[in-house]
Short mmCIF file of C-alpha atoms and ligand atoms in Angstrom, two decimals:
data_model
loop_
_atom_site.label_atom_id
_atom_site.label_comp_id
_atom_site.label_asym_id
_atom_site.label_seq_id
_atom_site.Cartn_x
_atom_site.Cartn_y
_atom_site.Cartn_z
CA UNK A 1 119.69 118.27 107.91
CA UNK A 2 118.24 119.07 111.45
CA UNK A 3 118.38 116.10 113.75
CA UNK A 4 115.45 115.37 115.54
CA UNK A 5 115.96 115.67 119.12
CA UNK A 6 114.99 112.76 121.25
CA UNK A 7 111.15 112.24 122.50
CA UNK A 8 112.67 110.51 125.52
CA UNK A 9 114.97 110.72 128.29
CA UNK A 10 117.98 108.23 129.11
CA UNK A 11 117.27 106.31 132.77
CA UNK A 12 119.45 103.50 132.61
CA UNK A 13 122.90 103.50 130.68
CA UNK A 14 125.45 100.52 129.66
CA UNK A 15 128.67 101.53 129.43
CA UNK A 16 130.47 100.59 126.28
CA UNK A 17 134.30 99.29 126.59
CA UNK A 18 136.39 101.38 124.39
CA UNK A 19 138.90 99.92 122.01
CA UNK A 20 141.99 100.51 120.16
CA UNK A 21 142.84 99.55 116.55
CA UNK A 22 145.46 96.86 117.56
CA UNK A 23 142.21 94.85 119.96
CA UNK A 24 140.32 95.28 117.13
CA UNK A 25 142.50 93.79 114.61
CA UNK A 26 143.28 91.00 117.15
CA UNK A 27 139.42 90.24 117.50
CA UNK A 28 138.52 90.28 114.37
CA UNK A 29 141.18 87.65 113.08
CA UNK A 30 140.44 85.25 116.64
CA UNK A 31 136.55 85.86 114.90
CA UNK A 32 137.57 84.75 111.20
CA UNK A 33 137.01 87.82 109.81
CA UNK A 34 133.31 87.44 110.47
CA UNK A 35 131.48 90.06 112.55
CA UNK A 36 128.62 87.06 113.94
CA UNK A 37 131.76 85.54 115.93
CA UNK A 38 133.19 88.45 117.33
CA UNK A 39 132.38 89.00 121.13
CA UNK A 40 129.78 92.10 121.57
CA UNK A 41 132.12 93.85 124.53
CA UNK A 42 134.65 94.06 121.41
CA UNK A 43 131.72 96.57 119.29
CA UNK A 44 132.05 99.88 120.21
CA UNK A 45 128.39 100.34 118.32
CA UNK A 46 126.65 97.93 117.51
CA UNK A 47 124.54 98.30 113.84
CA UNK A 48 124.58 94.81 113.09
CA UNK A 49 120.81 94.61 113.21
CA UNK A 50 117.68 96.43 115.24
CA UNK A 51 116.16 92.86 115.90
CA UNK A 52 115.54 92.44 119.46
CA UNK A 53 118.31 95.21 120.52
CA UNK A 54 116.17 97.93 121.43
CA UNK A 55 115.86 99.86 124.48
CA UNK A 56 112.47 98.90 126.41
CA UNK A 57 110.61 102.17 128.15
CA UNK A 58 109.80 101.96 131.82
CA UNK A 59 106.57 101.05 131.04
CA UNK A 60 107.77 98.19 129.14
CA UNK A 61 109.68 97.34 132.23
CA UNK A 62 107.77 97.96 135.06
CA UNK A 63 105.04 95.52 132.66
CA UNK A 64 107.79 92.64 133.18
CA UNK A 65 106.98 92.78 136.67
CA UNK A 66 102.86 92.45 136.12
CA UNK A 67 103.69 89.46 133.84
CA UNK A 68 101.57 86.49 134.57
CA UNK A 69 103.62 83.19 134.68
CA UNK A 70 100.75 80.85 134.52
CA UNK A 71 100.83 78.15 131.75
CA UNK A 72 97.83 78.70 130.40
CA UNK A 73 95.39 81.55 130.37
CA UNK A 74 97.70 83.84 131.78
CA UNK A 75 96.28 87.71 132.24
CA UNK A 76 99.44 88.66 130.33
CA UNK A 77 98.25 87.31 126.90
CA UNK A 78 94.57 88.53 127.46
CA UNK A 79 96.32 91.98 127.62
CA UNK A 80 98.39 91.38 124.72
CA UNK A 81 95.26 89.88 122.70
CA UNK A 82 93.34 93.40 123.45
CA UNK A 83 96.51 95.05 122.50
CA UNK A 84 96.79 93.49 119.33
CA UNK A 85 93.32 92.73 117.98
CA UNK A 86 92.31 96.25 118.66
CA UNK A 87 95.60 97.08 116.27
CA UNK A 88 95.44 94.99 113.26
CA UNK A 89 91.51 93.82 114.03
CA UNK A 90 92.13 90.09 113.23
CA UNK A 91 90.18 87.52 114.73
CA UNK A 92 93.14 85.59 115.87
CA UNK A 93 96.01 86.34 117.21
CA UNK A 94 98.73 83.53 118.35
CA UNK A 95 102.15 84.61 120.56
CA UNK A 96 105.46 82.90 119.37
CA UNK A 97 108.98 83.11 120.17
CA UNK A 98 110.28 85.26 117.44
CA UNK A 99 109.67 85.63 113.65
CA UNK A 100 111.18 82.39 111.97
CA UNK A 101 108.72 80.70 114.40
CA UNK A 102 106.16 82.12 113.12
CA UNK A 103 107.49 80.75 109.34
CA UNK A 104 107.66 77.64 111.01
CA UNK A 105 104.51 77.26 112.04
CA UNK A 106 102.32 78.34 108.85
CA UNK A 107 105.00 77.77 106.15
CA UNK A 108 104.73 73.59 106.19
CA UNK A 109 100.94 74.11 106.72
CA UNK A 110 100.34 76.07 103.56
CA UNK A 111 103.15 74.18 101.14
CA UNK A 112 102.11 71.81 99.17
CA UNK A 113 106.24 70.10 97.77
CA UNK A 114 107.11 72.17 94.30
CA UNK A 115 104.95 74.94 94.89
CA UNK A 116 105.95 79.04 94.46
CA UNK A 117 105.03 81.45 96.92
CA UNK A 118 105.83 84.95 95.14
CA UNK A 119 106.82 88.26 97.19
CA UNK A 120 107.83 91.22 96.64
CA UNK A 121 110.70 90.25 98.30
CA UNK A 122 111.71 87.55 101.09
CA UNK A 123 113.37 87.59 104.06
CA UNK A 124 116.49 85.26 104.30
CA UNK A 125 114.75 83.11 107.12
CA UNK A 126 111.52 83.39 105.68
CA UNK A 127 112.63 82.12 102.22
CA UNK A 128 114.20 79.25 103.97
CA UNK A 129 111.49 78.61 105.37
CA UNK A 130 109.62 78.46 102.67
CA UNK A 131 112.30 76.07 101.11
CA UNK A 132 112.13 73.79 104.13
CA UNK A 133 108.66 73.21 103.64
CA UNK A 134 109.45 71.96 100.21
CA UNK A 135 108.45 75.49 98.48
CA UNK A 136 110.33 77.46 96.22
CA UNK A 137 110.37 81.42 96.88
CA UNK A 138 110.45 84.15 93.81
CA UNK A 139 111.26 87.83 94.53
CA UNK A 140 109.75 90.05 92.52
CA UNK A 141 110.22 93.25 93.57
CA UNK A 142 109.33 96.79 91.48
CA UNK A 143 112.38 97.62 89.31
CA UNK A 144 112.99 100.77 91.10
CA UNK A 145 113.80 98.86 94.14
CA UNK A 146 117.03 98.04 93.12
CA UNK A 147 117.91 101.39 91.42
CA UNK A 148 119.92 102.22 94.77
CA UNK A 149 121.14 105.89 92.51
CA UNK A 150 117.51 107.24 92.13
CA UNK A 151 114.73 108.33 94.29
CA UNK A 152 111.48 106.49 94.30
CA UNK A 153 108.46 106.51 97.72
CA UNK A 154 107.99 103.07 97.65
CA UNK A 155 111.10 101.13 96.11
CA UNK A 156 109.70 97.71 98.45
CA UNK A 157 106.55 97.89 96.17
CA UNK A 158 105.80 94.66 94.22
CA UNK A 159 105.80 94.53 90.58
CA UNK A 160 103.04 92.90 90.15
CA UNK A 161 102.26 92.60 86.41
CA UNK A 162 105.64 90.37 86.63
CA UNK A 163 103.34 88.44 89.03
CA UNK A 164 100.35 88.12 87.30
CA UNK A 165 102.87 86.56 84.83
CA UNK A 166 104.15 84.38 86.76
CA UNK A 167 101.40 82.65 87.93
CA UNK A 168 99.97 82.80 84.18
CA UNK A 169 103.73 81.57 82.83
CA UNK A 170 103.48 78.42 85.79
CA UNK A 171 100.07 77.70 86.24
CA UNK A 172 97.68 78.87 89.84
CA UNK A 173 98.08 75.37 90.80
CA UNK A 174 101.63 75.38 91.37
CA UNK A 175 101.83 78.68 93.46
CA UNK A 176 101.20 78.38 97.27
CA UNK A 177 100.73 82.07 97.84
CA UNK A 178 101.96 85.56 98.03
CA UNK A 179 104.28 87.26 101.18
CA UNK A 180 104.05 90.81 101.02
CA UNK A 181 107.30 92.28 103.06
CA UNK A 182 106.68 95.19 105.08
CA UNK A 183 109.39 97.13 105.21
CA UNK A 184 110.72 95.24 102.36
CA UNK A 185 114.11 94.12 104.68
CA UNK A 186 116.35 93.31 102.28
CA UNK A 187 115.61 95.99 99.34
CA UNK A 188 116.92 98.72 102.27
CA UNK A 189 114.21 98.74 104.62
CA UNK A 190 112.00 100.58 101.76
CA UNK A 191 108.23 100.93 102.93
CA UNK A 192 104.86 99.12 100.37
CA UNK A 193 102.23 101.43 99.57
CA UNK A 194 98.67 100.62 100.21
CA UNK A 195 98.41 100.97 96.61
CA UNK A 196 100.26 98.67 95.58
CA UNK A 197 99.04 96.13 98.60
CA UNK A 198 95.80 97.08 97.34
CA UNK A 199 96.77 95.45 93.87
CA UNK A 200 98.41 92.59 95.30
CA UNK A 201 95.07 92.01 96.99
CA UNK A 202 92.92 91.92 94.02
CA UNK A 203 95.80 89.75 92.12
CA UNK A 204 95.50 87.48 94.81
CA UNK A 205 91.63 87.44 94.50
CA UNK A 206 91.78 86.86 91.05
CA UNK A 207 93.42 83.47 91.17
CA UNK A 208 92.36 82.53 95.31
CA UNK A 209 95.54 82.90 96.60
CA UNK A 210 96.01 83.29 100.34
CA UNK A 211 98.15 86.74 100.87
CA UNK A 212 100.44 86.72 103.69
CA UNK A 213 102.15 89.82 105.50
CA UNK A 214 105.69 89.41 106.67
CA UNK A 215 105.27 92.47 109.22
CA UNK A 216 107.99 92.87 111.33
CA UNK A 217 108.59 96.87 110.69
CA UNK A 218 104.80 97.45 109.57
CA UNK A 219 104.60 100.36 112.27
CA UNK A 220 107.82 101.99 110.27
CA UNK A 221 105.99 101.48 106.87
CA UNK A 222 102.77 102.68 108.45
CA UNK A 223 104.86 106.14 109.12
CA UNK A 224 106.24 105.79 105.47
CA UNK A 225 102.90 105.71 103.90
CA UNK A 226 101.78 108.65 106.08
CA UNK A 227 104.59 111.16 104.81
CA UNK A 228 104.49 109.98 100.73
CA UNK A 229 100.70 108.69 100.00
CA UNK A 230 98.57 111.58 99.60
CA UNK A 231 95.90 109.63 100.50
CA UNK A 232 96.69 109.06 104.06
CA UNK A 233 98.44 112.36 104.76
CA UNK A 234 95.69 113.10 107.48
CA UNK A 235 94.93 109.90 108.77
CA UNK A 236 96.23 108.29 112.05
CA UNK A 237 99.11 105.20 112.46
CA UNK A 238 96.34 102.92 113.77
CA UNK A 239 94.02 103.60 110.38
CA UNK A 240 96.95 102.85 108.08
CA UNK A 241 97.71 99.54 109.90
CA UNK A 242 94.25 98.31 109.91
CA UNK A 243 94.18 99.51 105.46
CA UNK A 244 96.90 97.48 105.58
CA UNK A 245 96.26 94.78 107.33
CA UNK A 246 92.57 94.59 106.13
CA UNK A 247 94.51 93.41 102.72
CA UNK A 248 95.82 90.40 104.30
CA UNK A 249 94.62 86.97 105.38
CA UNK A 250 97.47 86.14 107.61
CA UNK A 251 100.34 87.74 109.18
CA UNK A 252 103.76 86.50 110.29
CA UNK A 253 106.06 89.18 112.92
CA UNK A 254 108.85 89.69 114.50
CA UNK A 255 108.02 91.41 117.27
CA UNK A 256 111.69 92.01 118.00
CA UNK A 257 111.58 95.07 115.72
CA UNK A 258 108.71 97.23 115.75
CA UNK A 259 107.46 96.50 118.90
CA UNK A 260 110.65 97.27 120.69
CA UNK A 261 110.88 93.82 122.68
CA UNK A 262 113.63 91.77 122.87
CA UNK A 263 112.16 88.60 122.24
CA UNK A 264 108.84 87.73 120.58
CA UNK A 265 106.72 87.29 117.50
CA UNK A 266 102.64 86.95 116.23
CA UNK A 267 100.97 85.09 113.77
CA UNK A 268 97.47 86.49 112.78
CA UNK A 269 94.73 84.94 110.93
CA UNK A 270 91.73 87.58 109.20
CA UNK A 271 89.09 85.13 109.35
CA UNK A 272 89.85 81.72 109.06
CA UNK A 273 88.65 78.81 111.30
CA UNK A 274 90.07 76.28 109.01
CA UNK A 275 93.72 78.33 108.78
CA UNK A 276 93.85 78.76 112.48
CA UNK A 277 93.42 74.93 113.46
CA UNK A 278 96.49 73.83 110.98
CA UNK A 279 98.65 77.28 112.96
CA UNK A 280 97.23 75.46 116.56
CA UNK A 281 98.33 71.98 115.41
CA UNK A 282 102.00 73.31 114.61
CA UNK A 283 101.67 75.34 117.74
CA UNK A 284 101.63 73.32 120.14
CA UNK A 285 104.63 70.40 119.51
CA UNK A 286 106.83 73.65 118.27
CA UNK A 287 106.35 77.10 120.45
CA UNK A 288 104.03 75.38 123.43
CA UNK A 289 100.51 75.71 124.20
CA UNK A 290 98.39 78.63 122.60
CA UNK A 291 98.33 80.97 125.31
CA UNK A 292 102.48 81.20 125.73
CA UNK A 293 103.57 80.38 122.27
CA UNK A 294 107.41 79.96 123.50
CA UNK A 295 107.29 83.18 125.44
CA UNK A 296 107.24 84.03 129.56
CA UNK A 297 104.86 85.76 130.49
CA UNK A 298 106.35 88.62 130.79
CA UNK A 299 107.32 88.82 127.48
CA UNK A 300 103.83 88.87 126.14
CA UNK A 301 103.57 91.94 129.10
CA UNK A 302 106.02 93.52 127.21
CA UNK A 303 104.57 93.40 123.54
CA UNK A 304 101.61 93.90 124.41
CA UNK A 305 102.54 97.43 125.56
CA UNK A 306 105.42 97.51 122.80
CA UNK A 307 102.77 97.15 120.17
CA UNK A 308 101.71 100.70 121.13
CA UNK A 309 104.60 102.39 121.85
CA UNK A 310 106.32 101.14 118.63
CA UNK A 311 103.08 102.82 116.86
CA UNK A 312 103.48 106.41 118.15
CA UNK A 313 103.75 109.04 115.85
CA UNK A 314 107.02 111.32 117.31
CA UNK A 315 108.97 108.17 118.23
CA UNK A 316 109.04 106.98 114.57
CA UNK A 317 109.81 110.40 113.17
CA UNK A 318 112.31 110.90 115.65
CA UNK A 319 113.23 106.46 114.73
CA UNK A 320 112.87 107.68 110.97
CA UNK A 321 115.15 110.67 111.14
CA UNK A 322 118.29 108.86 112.63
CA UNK A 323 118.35 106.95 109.59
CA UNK A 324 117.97 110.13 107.15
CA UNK A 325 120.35 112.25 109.49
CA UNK A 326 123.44 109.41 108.53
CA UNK A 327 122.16 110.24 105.40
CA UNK A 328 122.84 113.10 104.77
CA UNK A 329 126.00 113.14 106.38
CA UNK A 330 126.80 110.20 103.78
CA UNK A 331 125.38 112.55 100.53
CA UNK A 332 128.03 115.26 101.74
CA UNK A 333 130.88 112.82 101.78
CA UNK A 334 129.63 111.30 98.45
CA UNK A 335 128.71 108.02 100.02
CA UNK A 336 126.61 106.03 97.83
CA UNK A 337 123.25 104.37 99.66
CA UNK A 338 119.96 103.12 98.89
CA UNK A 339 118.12 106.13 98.67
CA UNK A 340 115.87 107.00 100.19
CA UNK A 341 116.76 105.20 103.44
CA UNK A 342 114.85 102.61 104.41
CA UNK A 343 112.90 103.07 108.09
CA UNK A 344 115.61 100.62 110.18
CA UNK A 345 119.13 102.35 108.70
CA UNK A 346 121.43 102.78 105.74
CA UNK A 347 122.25 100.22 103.08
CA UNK A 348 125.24 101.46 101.52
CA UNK A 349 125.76 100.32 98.46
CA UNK A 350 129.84 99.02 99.07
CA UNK A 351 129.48 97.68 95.29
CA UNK A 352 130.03 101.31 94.17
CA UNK A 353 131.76 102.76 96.69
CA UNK A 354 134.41 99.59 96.35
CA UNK A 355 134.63 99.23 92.76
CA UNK A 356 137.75 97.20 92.97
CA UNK A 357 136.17 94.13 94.52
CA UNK A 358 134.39 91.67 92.53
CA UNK A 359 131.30 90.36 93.59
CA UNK A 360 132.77 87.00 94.62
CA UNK A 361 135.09 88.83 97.21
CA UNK A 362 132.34 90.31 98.77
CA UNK A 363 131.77 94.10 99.10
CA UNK A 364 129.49 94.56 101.66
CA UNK A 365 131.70 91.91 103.92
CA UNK A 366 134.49 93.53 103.40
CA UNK A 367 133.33 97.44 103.79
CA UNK A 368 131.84 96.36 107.15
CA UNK A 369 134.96 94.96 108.27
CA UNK A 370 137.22 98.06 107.60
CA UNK A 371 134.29 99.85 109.14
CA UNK A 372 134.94 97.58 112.67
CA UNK A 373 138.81 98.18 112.52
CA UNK A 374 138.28 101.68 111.81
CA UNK A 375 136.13 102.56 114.76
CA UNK A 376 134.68 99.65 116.22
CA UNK A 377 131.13 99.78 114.08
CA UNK A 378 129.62 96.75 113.75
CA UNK A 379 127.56 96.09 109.99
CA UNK A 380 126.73 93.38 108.40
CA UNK A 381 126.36 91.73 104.82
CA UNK A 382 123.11 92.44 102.30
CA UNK A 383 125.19 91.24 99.24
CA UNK A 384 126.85 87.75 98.06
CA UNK A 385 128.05 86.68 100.91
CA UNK A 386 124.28 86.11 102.52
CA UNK A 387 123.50 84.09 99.24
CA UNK A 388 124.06 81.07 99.33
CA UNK A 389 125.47 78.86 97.06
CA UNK A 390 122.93 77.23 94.21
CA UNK A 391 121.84 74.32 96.00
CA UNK A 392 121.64 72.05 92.71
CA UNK A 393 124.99 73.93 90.76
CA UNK A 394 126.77 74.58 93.85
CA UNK A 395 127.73 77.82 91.78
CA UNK A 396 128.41 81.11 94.05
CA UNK A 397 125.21 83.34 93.34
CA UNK A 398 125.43 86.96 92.66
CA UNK A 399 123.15 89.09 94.59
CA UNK A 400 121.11 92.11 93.01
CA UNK A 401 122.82 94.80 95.29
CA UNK A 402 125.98 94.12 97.10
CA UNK A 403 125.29 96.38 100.38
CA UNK A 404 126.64 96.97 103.92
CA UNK A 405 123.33 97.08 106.45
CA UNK A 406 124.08 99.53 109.15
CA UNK A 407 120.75 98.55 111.19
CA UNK A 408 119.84 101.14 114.27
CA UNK A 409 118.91 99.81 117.04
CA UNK A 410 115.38 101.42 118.72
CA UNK A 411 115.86 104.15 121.29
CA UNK A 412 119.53 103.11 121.84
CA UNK A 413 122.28 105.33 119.76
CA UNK A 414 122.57 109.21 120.16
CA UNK A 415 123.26 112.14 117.41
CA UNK A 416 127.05 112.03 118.17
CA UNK A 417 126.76 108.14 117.66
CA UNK A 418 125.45 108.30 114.49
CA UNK A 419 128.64 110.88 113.94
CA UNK A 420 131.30 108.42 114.84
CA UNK A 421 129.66 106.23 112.30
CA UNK A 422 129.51 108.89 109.54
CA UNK A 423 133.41 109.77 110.35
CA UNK A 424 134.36 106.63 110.02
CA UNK A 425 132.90 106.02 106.72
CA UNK A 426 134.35 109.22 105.34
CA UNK A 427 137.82 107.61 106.56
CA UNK A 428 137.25 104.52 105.15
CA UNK A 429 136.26 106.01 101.35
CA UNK A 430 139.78 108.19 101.71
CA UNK A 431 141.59 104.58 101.33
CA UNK A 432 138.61 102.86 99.56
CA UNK A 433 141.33 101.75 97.23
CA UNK A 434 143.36 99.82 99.53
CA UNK A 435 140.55 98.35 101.24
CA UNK A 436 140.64 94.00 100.57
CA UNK A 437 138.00 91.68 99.10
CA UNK A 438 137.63 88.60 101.39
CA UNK A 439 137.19 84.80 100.13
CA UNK A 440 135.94 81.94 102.06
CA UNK A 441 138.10 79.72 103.71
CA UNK A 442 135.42 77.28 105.50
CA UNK A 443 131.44 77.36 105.11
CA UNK A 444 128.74 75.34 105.97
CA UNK A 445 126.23 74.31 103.31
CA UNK A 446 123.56 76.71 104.76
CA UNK A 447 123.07 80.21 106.39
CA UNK A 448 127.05 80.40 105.82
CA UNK A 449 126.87 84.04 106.51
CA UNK A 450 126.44 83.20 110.29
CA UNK A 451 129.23 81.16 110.27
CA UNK A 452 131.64 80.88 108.26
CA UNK A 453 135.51 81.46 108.30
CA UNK A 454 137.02 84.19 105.42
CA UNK A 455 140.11 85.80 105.18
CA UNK A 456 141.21 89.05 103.50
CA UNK A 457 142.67 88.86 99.58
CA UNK A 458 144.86 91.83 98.22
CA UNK A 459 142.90 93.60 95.10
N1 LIG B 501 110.97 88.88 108.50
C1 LIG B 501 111.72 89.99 108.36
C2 LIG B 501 111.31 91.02 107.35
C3 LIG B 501 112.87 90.16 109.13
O1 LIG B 501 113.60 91.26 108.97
C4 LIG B 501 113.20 89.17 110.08
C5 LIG B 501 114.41 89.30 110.91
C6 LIG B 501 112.39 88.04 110.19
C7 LIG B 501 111.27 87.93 109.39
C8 LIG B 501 112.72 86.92 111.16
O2 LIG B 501 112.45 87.32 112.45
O3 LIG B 501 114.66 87.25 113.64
O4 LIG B 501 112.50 87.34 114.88
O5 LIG B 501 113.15 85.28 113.71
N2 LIG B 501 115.32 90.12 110.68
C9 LIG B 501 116.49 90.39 111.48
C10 LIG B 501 117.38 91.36 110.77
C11 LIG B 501 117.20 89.20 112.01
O6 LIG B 501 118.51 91.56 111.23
O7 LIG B 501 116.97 91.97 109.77
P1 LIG B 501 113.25 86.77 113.74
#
């Protein structure tokens, strides 16, 4: 597999502190064997996520000068309302501080207590979220999505004749809505076809339910559905988003991802007077007033040239390839991974490749671990450890896939990056057999991913 070289040049650098495997060791135990508490100068490369850690271009930069500090009506938001009406051709168009702000706003203002939203699958902030506003979130995701052994184009797709029964099982009343994931995160990053959004759409016009996009890597998806749906093979990034968008009445973003800032998110309303005075009312006490949202004005400098740039067509086949290059290298050292890869990195699918660990000791926690004292990588958790525990049982909850997430940061690792990463894997799966499952020796009742203390278990 040919890597694909770089459609940019490196201007500024931050140098990395190198490590050996006795500081590692030592910072992982200070950090309770939890990769959120360990200090970032102890990461030799840092995969944790690709939210809000990419590189900004000089444009991007030289924009944070031009930004416009005024508190309201700043030229800085009028260029990132051209920016990002022209893109997804809503009529409005509100700045925020990040993603969960966005779920903040619209989520209380669209819940009724007891009601379903459905989506193909949710977010981890966005389905509490949705719980804090007194909702209760379904996945339903196509069954090839969590098939990590088998190729399919679109394993984020929804399976939506498990919808349409759903709603018919639980009555139209009860359900709030439908959140259509794009990239589908937590499946591996895998892309939603217009098809299939297309179906989702008429499902939702079927029983009047309000269709919301979660679109915080909608420029990678855009890309997906370019290279595997025949019917956009010719037609530009911008087309595809608009399709896309066209199919929703409301979208929630990170910004942080796709649009290559480090802080920042949008909420976007079709055409809807009475949807966008409920999003203003929560606007205002949460993120500030409409024309900041929580953000300098620089920051809204920033997306709105991000929103572009994050769009272009060689950057995300150059942003698309990383991920398939590690993959590769992973198929030739038998590494087992959602496959395809999804557009923001490799899930690898540490239930398989650690047999030996149960589910309640944690695979993916404990693969991304050796992974840190092996070479200084940092992963994270897509398994059991980020679910958390039945809120009425207060059973542990098995998760469909146990994986590790090694997220790539935008426009920030290089080719021989991503092969210290694939070494170190192919060390770690020589001792796969020695490596420990991890239990829990302190957790909060919520998020306890983020924080909570564990400690290794011999197998
Ligand atoms: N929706 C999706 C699909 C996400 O992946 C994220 C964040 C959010 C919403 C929330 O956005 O962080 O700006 O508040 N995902 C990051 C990740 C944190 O690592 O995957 P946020």
């Amino acid at each position: 597999m040919k890597y694909i070289p770089e459609p940019f040049k490196i201007k500024v650098v931050e140098p990395l502190r190198m490590t050996t495997r006795e500081d590692r060791l030592a910072a992982i135990q200070r950090a309770h064997y939890n990769g959120f508490a360990l200090r970032a100068e102890d990461v030799y490369i840092d995969l944790q996520t690709d939210s809000g850690t990419g590189a900004m271009s000089h444009t991007q930069w030289a924009g944070i000068m031009l930004g416009d500090e005024s508190y309201s009506g700043a030229r800085s938001y009028f260029h990132l309302m051209d920016s990002a009406r022209g893109l997804f051709n809503y009529g409005y168009i509100q700045p925020v501080h990040q993603g969960r702000a966005a779920e903040k706003v619209v989520f209380p203002a669209l819940t009724k207590p007891g009601q379903y939203w459905i989506s193909n699958t949710f977010f981890d902030t966005t389905r509490g979220h949705v719980g804090l506003a007194g909702g209760r979130p379904i996945d339903l995701v196509c069954p090839e999505g969590l098939d990590t052994a088998s190729y399919a184009d679109f394993k984020g797709n929804a399976d939506v004749a498990a919808m349409r029964a759903f709603i018919a099982e639980h009555g139209v009343e009860n359900i709030a809505g439908i959140v259509m994931t794009i990239t589908n995160n937590t499946v591996g990053g895998q892309p939603v076809s217009v098809a299939n959004m297309r179906e989702v759409r008429q499902l939702a016009d079927e029983y009047g339910l309000l269709l919301i996009i979660d679109a915080a890597r909608f420029a990678e998806n855009a890309m997906f559905v370019k290279q595997r749906e025949a019917e956009f093979k010719n037609a530009s990034l911008k087309d595809i988003t608009r399709e896309t968008f066209a199919l929703g009445d409301l979208f929630t973003m990170s910004a942080k991802k796709d649009a290559i800032v480090n802080m920042g998110g949008l909420i976007g309303v079709r055409d809807d007077e009475e949807l966008v005075q409920k999003i203003q009312a929560n606007v205002i006490p949460f993120e500030g007033y409409l024309t900041y949202g929580g953000l300098a004005g620089r920051d809204l400098e920033a997306l709105a040239i991000g929103l572009e740039e994050g769009l272009d067509e060689s950057y995300l086949r150059y942003r698309i390839g990383q991920s398939e290059y590690l993959a590769a290298r992973f198929e030739e050292d038998g590494i087992p991974f959602q496959n395809p890869v999804g557009g923001h990195g490799v899930f690898i699918d540490a239930g398989r490749l650690l047999p030996h660990i149960p589910w309640q000791q944690f695979p993916g926690h404990a693969l991304a671990i050796e992974l840190y004292l092996e070479a200084g990588i940092r992963a994270c958790d897509i398994g059991s450890l980020l679910m958390d525990k039945d809120p009425v049982t207060g059973q542990p909850q098995q998760a469909p896939a146990e994986f590790t997430r090694l997220a790539i940061p935008r426009r920030v690792y290089t080719q021989a990056h991503l092969d210290v990463v694939a070494d170190a894997l192919a060390a770690v799966k020589q001792r796969a057999d020695q490596v420990p499952g991890y239990e829990i020796a302190w957790e909060p009742k919520v998020l306890r991913h983020f924080t909570a203390h564990l400690r290794p278990v011999k197998v």
